[in-house]
Short mmCIF file of C-alpha atoms and ligand atoms in Angstrom, two decimals:
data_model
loop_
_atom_site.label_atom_id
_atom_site.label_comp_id
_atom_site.label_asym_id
_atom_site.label_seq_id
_atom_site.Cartn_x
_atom_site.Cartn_y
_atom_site.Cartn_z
CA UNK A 1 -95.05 82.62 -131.62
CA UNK A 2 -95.71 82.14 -135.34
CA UNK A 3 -93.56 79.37 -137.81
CA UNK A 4 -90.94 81.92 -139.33
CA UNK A 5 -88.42 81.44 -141.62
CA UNK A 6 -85.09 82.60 -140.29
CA UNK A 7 -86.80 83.38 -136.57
CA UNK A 8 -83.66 82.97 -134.27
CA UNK A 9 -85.33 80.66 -131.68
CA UNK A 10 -81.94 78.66 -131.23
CA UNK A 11 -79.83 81.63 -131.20
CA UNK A 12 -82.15 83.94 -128.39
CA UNK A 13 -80.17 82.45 -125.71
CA UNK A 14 -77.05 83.81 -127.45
CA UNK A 15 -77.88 87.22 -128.40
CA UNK A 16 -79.52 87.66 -124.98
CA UNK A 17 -76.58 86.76 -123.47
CA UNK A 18 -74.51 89.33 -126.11
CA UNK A 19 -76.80 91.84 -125.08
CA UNK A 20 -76.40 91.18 -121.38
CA UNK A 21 -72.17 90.69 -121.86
CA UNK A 22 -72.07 94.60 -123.69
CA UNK A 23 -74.05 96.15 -120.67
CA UNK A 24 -76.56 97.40 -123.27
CA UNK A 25 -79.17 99.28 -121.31
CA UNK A 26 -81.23 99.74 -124.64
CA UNK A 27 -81.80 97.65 -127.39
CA UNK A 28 -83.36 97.63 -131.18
CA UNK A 29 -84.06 94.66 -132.88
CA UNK A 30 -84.04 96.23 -136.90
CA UNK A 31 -86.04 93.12 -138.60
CA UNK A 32 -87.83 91.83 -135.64
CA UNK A 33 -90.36 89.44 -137.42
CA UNK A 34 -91.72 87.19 -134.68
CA UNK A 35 -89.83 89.57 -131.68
CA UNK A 36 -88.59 86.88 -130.17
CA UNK A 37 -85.07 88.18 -130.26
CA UNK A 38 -86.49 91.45 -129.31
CA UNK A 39 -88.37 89.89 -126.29
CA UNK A 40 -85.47 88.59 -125.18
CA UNK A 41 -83.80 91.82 -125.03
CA UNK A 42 -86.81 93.41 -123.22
CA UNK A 43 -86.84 90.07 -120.82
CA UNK A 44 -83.98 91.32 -118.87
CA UNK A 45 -84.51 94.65 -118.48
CA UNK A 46 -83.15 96.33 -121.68
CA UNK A 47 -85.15 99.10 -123.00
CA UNK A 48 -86.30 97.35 -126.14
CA UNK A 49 -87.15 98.73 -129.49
CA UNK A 50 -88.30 96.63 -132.70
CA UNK A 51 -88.70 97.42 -136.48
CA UNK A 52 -90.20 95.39 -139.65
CA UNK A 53 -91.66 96.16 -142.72
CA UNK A 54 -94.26 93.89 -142.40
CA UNK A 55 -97.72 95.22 -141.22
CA UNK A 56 -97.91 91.96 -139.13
CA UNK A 57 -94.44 91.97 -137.70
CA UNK A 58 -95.68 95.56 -136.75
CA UNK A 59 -98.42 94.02 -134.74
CA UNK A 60 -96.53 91.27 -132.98
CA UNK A 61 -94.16 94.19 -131.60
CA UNK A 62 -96.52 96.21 -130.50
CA UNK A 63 -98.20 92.90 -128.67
CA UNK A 64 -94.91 91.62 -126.96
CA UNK A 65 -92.41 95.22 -126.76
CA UNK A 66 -95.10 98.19 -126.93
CA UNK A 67 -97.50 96.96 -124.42
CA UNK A 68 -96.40 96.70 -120.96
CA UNK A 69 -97.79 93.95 -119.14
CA UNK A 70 -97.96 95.71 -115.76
CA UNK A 71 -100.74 98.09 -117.02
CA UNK A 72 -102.65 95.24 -118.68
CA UNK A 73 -105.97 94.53 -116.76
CA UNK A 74 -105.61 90.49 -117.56
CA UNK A 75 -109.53 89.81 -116.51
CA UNK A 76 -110.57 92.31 -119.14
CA UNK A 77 -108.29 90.69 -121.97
CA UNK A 78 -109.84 87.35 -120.73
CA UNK A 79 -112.93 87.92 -121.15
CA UNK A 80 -112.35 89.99 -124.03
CA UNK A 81 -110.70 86.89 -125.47
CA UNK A 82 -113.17 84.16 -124.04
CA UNK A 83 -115.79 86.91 -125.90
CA UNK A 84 -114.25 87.25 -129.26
CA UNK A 85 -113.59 82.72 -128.88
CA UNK A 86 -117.24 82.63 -128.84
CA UNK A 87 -118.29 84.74 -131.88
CA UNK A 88 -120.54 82.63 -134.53
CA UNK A 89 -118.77 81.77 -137.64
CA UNK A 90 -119.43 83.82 -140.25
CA UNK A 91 -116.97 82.65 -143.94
CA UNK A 92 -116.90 85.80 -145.83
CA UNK A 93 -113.28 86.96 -147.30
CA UNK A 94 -110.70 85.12 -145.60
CA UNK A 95 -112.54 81.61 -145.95
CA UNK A 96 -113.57 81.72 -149.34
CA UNK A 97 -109.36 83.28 -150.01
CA UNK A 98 -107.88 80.86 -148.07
CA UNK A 99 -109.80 78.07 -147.62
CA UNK A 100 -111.70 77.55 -150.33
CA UNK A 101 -109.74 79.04 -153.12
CA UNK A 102 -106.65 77.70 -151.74
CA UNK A 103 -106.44 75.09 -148.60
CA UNK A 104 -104.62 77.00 -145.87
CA UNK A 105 -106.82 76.32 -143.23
CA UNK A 106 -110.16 74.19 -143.19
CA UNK A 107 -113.37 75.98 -143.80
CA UNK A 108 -114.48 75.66 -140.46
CA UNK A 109 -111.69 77.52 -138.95
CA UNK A 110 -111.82 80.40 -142.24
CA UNK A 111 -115.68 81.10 -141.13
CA UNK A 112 -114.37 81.71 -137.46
CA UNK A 113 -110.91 83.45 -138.69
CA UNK A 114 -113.66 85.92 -140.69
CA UNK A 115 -115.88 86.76 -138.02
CA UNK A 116 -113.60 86.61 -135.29
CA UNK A 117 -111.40 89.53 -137.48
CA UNK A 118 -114.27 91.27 -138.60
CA UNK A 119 -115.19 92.06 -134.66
CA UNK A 120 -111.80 93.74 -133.84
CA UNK A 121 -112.33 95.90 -136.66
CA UNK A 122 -115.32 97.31 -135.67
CA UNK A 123 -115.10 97.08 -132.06
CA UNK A 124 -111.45 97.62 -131.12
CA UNK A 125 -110.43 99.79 -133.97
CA UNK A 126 -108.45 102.54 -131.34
CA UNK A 127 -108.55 100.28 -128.36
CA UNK A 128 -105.05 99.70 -126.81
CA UNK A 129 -105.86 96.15 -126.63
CA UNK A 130 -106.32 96.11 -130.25
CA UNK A 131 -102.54 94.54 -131.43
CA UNK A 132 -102.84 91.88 -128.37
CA UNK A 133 -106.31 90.52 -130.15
CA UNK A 134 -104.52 90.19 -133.19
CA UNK A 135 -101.93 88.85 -132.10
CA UNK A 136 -103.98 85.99 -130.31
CA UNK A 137 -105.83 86.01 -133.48
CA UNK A 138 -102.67 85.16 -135.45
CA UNK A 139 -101.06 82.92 -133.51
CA UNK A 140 -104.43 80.56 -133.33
CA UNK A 141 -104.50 80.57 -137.11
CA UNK A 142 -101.09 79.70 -136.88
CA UNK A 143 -101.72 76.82 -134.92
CA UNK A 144 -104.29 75.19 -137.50
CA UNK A 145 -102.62 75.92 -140.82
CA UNK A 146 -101.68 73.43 -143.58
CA UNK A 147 -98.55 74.47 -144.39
CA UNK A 148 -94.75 74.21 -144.03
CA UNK A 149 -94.03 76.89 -141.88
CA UNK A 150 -94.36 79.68 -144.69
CA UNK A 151 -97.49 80.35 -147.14
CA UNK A 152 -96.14 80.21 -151.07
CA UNK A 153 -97.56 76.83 -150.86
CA UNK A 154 -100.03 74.72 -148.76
CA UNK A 155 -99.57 70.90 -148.12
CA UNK A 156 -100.88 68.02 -150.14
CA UNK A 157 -103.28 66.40 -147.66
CA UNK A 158 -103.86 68.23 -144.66
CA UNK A 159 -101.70 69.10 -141.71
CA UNK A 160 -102.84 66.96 -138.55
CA UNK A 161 -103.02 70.08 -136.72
CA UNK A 162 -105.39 71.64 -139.53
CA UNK A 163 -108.12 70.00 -138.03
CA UNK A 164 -107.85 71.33 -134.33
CA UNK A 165 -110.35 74.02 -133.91
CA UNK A 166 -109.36 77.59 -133.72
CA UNK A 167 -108.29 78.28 -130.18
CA UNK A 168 -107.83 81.98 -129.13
CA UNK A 169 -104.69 82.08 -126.14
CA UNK A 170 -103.94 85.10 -124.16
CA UNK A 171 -100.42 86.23 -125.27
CA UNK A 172 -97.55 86.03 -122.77
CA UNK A 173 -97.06 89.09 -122.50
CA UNK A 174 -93.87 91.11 -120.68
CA UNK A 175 -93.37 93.82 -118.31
CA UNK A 176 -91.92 97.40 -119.68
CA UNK A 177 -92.67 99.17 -122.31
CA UNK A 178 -90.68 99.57 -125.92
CA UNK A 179 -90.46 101.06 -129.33
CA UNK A 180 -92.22 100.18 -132.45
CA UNK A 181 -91.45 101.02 -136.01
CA UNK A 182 -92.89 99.96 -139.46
CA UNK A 183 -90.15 100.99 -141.43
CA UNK A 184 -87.55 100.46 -143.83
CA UNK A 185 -84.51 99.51 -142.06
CA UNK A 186 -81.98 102.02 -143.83
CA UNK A 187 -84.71 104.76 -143.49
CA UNK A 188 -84.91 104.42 -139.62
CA UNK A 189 -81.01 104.35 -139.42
CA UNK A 190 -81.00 107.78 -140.75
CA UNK A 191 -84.15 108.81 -138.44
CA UNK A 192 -82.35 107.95 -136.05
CA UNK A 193 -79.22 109.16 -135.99
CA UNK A 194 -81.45 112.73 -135.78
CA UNK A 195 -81.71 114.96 -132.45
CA UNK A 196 -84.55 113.70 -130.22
CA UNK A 197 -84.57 110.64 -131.85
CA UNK A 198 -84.22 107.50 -129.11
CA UNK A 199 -80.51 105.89 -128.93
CA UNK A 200 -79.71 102.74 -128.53
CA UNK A 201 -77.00 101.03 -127.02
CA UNK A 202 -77.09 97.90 -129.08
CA UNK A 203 -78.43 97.40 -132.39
CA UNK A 204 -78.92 93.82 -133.71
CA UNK A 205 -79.43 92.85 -137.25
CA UNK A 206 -81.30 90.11 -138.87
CA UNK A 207 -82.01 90.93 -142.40
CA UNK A 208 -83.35 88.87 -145.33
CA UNK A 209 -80.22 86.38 -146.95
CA UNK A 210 -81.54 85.70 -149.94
CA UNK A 211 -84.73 86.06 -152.73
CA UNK A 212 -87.69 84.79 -150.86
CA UNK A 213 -89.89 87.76 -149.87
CA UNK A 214 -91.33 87.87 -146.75
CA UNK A 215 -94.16 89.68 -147.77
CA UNK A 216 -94.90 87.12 -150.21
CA UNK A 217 -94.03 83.55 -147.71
CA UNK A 218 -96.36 85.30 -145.35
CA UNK A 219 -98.99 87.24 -147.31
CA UNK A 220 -102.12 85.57 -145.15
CA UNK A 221 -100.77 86.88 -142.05
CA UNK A 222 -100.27 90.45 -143.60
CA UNK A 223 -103.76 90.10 -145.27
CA UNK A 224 -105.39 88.92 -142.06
CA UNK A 225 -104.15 92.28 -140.44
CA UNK A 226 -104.46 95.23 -142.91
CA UNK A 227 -107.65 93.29 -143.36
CA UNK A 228 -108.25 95.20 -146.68
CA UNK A 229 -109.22 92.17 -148.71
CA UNK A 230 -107.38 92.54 -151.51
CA UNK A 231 -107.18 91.00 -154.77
CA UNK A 232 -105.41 88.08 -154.91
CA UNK A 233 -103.54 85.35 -157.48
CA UNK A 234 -101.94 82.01 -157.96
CA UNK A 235 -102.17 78.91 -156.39
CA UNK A 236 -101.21 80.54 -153.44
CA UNK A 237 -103.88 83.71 -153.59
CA UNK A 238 -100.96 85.86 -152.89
CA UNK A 239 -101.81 89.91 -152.38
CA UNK A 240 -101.89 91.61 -156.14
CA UNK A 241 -99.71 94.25 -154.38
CA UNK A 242 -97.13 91.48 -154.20
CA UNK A 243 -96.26 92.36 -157.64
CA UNK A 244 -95.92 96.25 -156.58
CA UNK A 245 -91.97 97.42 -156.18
CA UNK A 246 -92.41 99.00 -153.08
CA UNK A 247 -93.39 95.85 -151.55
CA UNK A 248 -89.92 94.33 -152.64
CA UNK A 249 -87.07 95.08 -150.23
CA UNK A 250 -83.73 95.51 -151.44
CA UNK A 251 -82.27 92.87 -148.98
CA UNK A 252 -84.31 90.33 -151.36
CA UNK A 253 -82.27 91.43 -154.42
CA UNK A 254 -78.35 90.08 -154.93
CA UNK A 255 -77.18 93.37 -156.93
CA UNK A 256 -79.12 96.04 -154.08
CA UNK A 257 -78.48 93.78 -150.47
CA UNK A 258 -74.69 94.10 -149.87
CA UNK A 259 -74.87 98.10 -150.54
CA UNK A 260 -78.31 98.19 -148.98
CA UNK A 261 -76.10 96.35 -145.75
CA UNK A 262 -72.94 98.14 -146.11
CA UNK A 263 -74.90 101.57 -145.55
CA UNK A 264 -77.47 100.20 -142.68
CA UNK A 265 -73.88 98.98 -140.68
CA UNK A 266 -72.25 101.97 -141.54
CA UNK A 267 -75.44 104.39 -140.67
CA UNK A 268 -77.21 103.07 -137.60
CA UNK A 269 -75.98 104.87 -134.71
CA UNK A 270 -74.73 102.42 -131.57
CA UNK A 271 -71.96 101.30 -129.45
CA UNK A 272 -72.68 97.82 -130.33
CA UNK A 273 -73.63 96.33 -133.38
CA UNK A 274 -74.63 92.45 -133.33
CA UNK A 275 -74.88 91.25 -136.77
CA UNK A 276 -76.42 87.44 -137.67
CA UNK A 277 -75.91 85.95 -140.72
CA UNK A 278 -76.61 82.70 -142.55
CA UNK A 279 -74.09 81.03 -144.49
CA UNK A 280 -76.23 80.22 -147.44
CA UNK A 281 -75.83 84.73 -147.84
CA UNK A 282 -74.91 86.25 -151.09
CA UNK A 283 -72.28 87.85 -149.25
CA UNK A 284 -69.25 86.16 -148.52
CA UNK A 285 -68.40 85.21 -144.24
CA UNK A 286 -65.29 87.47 -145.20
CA UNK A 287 -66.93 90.30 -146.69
CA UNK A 288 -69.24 90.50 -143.72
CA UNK A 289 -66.56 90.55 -141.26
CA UNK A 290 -64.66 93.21 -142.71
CA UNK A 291 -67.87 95.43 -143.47
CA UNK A 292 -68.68 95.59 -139.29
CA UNK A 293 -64.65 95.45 -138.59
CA UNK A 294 -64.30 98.21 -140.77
CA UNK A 295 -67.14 100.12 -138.68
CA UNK A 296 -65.71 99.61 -135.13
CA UNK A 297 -62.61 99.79 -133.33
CA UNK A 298 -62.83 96.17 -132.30
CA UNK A 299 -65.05 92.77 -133.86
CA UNK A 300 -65.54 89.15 -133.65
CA UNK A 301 -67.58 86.36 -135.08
CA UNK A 302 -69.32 83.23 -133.78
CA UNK A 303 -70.80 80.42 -135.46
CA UNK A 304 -73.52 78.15 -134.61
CA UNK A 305 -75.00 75.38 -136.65
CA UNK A 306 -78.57 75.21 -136.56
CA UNK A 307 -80.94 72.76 -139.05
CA UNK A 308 -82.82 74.55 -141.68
CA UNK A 309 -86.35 75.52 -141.48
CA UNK A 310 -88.58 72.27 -142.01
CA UNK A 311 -90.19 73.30 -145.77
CA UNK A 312 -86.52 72.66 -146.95
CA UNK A 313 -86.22 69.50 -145.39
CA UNK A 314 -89.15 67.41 -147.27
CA UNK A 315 -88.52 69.88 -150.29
CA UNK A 316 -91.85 71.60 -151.60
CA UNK A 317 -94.74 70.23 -153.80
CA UNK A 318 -96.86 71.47 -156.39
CA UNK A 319 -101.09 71.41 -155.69
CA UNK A 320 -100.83 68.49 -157.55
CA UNK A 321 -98.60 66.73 -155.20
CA UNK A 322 -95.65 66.89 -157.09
CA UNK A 323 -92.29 67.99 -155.86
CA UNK A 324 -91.02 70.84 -157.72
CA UNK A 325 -87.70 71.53 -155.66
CA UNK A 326 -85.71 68.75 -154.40
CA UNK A 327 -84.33 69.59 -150.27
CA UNK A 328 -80.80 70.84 -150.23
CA UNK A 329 -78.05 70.75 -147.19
CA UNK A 330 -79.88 70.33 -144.08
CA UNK A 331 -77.70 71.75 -141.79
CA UNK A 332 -76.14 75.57 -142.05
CA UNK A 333 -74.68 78.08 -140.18
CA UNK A 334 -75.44 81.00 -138.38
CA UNK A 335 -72.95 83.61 -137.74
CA UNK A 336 -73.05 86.23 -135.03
CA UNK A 337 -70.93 88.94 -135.81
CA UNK A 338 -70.06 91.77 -132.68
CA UNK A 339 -68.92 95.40 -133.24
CA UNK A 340 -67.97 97.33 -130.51
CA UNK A 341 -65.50 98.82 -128.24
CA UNK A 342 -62.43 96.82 -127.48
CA UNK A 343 -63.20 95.74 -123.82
CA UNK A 344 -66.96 95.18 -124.55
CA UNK A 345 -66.08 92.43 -127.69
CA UNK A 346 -63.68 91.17 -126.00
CA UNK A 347 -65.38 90.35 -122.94
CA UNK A 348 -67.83 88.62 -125.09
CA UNK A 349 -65.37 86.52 -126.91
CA UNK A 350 -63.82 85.71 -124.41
CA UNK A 351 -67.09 84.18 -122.68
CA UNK A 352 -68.30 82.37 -125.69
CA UNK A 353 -64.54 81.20 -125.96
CA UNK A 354 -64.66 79.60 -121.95
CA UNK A 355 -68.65 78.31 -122.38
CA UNK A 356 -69.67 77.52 -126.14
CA UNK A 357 -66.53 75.64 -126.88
CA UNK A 358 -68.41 73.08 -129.03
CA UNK A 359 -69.99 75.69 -131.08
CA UNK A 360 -66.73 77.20 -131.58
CA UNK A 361 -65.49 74.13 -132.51
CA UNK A 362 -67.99 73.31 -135.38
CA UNK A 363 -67.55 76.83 -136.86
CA UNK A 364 -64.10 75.68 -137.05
CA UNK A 365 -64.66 72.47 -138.79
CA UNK A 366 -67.63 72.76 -140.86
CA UNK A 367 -66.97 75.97 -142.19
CA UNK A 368 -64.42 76.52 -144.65
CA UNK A 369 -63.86 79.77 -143.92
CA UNK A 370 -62.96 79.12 -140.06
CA UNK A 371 -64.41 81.94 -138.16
CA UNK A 372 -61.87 84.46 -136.89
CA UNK A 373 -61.89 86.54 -133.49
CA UNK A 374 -59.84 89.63 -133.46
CA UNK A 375 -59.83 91.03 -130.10
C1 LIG B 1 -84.70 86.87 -141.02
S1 LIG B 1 -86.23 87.67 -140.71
C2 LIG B 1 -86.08 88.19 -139.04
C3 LIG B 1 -86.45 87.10 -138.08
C4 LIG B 1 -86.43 87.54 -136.63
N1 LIG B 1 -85.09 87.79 -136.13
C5 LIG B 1 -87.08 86.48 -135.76
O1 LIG B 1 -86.42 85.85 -134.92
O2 LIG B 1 -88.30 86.28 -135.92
C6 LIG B 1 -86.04 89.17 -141.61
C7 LIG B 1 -87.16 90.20 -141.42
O3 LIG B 1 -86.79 91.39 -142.13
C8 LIG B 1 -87.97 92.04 -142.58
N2 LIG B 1 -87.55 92.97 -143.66
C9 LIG B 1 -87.30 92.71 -144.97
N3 LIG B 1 -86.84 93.81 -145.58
C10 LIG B 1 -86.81 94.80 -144.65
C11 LIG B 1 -86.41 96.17 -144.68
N4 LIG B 1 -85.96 96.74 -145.81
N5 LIG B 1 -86.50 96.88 -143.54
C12 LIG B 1 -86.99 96.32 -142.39
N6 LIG B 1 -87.38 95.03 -142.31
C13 LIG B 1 -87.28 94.27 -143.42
C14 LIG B 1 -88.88 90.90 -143.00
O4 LIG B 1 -90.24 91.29 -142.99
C15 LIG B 1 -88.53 89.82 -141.94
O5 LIG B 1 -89.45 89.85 -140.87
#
């Protein structure tokens, strides 16, 4: 899986176990990003779909939820891998973008990024193998970069792991098949709430809390798989199309993200919504309780403490080695807020009650706003 901002590793557990506690039989996962909380959905069974606006994100879910393993011949994609692994460097776009105009990843790994890229365009344009390449593709970049985890900025001196060589891995991937959109999250709320269009039993949300754009913090990745070399600027050689509005979302602006929430909870048809949140939101713990209480007969609200992602921890630099933002609080909180029927919340607060007393604990104390169940 790729460094993301915001990905829920520490909370999959949880809303797998949510998911499992409602009896959800089908799942969507609204701003999937990495799809790890989506693969944990489709890990036990659930009928999984995922969404993102991002191209890549789009990619990654039609790796891990699309493609069902069981109709996967694995000694083709080996060799198809072992193949690709072995392609001649060739720098051409992404290099001279990326590793010389900017110091993302070391030349040596750009020249194989390039060719390697250049040969699932051309050879596995329509083949259904086509989002698994990329995804291996992506995920080995991943491994060598020089940055923090996201890609406004590269590091000083070089990442250790910059200097590994570019190692293609088969992705793990699951059995069943899934959903896939590239869409605006309000948009497909409406779609599909439309006859014919797939229901789900349980929708979980995990949108943007705050200014940074993902399309921005992760430009390479959705550069490296439009693959339409675009023009780019800054330190950073972010897209030109960065400065477009339709590549803003309104969950990155303070005025348009609580109505832009208000309207996704209130339109996105399901039994159960699942709802996390971080406490450094624009919108208040309160307001965000009421909004999904407001929704469905019955709601509750967990907390879990989880450290920040690690480019807030040594603050970020400058390409001159300066630090131009100083860390803030290391540790925050995550909220999980549940809509649903009465028995279905309640059976879930009541687990989380019996087995995650700790957690329930801290929400308690380090929140000021102590987390409230209503059964
Ligand atoms: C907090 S991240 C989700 C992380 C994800 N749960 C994980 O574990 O990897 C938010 C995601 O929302 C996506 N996004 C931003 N605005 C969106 C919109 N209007 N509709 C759909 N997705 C959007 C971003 O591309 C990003 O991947």
């Amino acid at each position: 899986m790729i460094k993301y901002l915001g990905s829920k590793r520490t909370l999959v557990p949880v809303l797998a176990e949510i998911a499992g506690l409602s009896g959800a039989t089908t799942a969507l996962d609204m701003f999937t990003g990495t799809t790890r909380v989506a693969g944990a959905f489709k890990d036990q069974g659930i009928v999984t779909g995922a969404n993102d606006v991002a191209t890549y994100a789009k990619v990654l879910a039609d790796c891990y939820i699309a493609t069902d393993a069981r109709t996967v011949d694995f000694r083709e994609l080996r060799e198809i891998i072992k193949d690709l692994a072995a392609t001649p460097p060739a720098p051409g776009y992404f290099t001279e973008t990326f590793c010389v105009e900017s110091r993302f990843f070391q030349p040596k790994n750009g020249a194989r990024i390039d060719a390697i890229r250049d040969r699932i365009e051309h050879e596995f344009a329509n083949h259904p193998l086509r989002p698994v390449l990329l995804t291996s593709l992506m995920e080995a970049a991943d491994r060598v970069d020089s940055t923090t985890g996201q890609q406004m900025a590269y590091l000083k001196s070089w990442a250790p792991r910059a200097y590994h060589d570019l190692e293609l891995r088969t992705p793990e991937l699951l059995d069943g098949t899934g959903w896939t959109w590239n869409a605006d999250a309000n948009r497909l709320a409406r779609d599909l709430a439309k006859p014919d269009a797939p229901q789900f039993d349980l929708v979980y949300l995990d949108p943007p809390y705050n200014q940074h754009r993902y399309f921005t913090n992760y430009h390479i990745w959705e550069t490296l798989i439009r693959w339409d070399k675009p023009e780019s600027y800054g330190v950073a050689q972010k897209r030109i199309d960065a400065r477009d509005p339709e590549t803003h979302s309104a969950y990155n602006r303070r005025r348009e993200m609580p109505l832009a929430l208000a309207d996704l909870v209130n339109t996105v048809p399901c039994e159960t919504l699942v709802l996390s949140y971080n406490n450094e939101s624009w919108v208040a713990f309160e307001e965000l309780f009421d909004l999904v209480a407001a929704r469905f007969p019955s709601a509750t609200a967990l907390a879990f403490d989880s450290k920040r992602y690690v480019g807030a921890q040594i603050g970020v630099y400058n390409p001159e080695g300066r630090r131009v933002s100083q860390p803030t609080h290391l540790r925050n909180l995550e909220y999980v807020f549940v809509g649903g029927a009465p028995e279905t919340v309640t059976k879930i607060r009541k687990a989380f009650a019996e087995h995650h007393r700790d957690t329930a604990a801290l929400a308690a104390t380090v929140n000021p706003a102590p987390a409230r169940t209503f059964g």
